[in-house]
């Protein structure tokens, strides 16, 4: 439900929409789209979706490196931070090359270390991102726990991010 300012008059014919919904409706053509990658399968689909859906937007491919003290480490392998950053950057570059040869001029690769549920919303706010696109589950992987945890990351990002978030499943 919207709120009226003292200078506004009530119009019964005008639908009331929350300010957040109005802002999201106005943002149908974002300038900057964030595609976070967490080392999961099918993340190329999120990048392809962002490139196709937002053809005029600049895309930031953010590779999030889970810290060594986090309960889940990428692939369960704990390497030195420098090696992990280099691997993450190489993976992001490979992902970009596999999906977007023609659009690579509008995609920038960034890396960040931290918990995805914290890093992605923080990066989106600080980098003035207009929209976030991410893959939400590991449909192709086995095990309830993995699916639950991956959905939990997407749900956390949605809850903590002020910008619209598209979660692909």
Phi, psi and omega in degrees: 000138180273167179243143178266135172277159182306328183277351181269148174249154181280132177236111184295335181278342182273123179292140179269128178232143176298152180302324180296316180295319178298317180296320180291324179294324181287345185258046180279348178232077183291151176274326184228124181241133179258129174240098179282141175240139184237014181081027181260158174294155174070013177290341175299331178293324178294317178294315179299319178299313181298317180295321182283318185285327182238072188294340181259358185273150169278137183250132173252116177267101185262113176269116182264123180259117180291132180296155183298334181272000179286152181296332178243124175248147182307116178068005181074008182258128181254104179252174175295150184303318181297317179295320180294320177296316179297318178296318181296317179295318178296319178296318178296320178296317177298318179299314179298315181295325182287337186251322198226055178302315184286332185256011185297340179289341178256008179247128177245138180260130176232154173235148177213146179250134179153185178281129185305322180295342177258316185295314185297309178298321180295314179297317181301320180288313184289327183267006179056049178283142181263336184204148178240135176234126179213160177271134191260340183212166178256070183302325182278351183268164180263152173101129179297319184300315179298315179298316180299313182295321180292320176293325180298321178297314179298317179296320178296317178298316179300315182294326187262354185258129180286333182279160175298142180235127173258121180251117178271141182238000000 
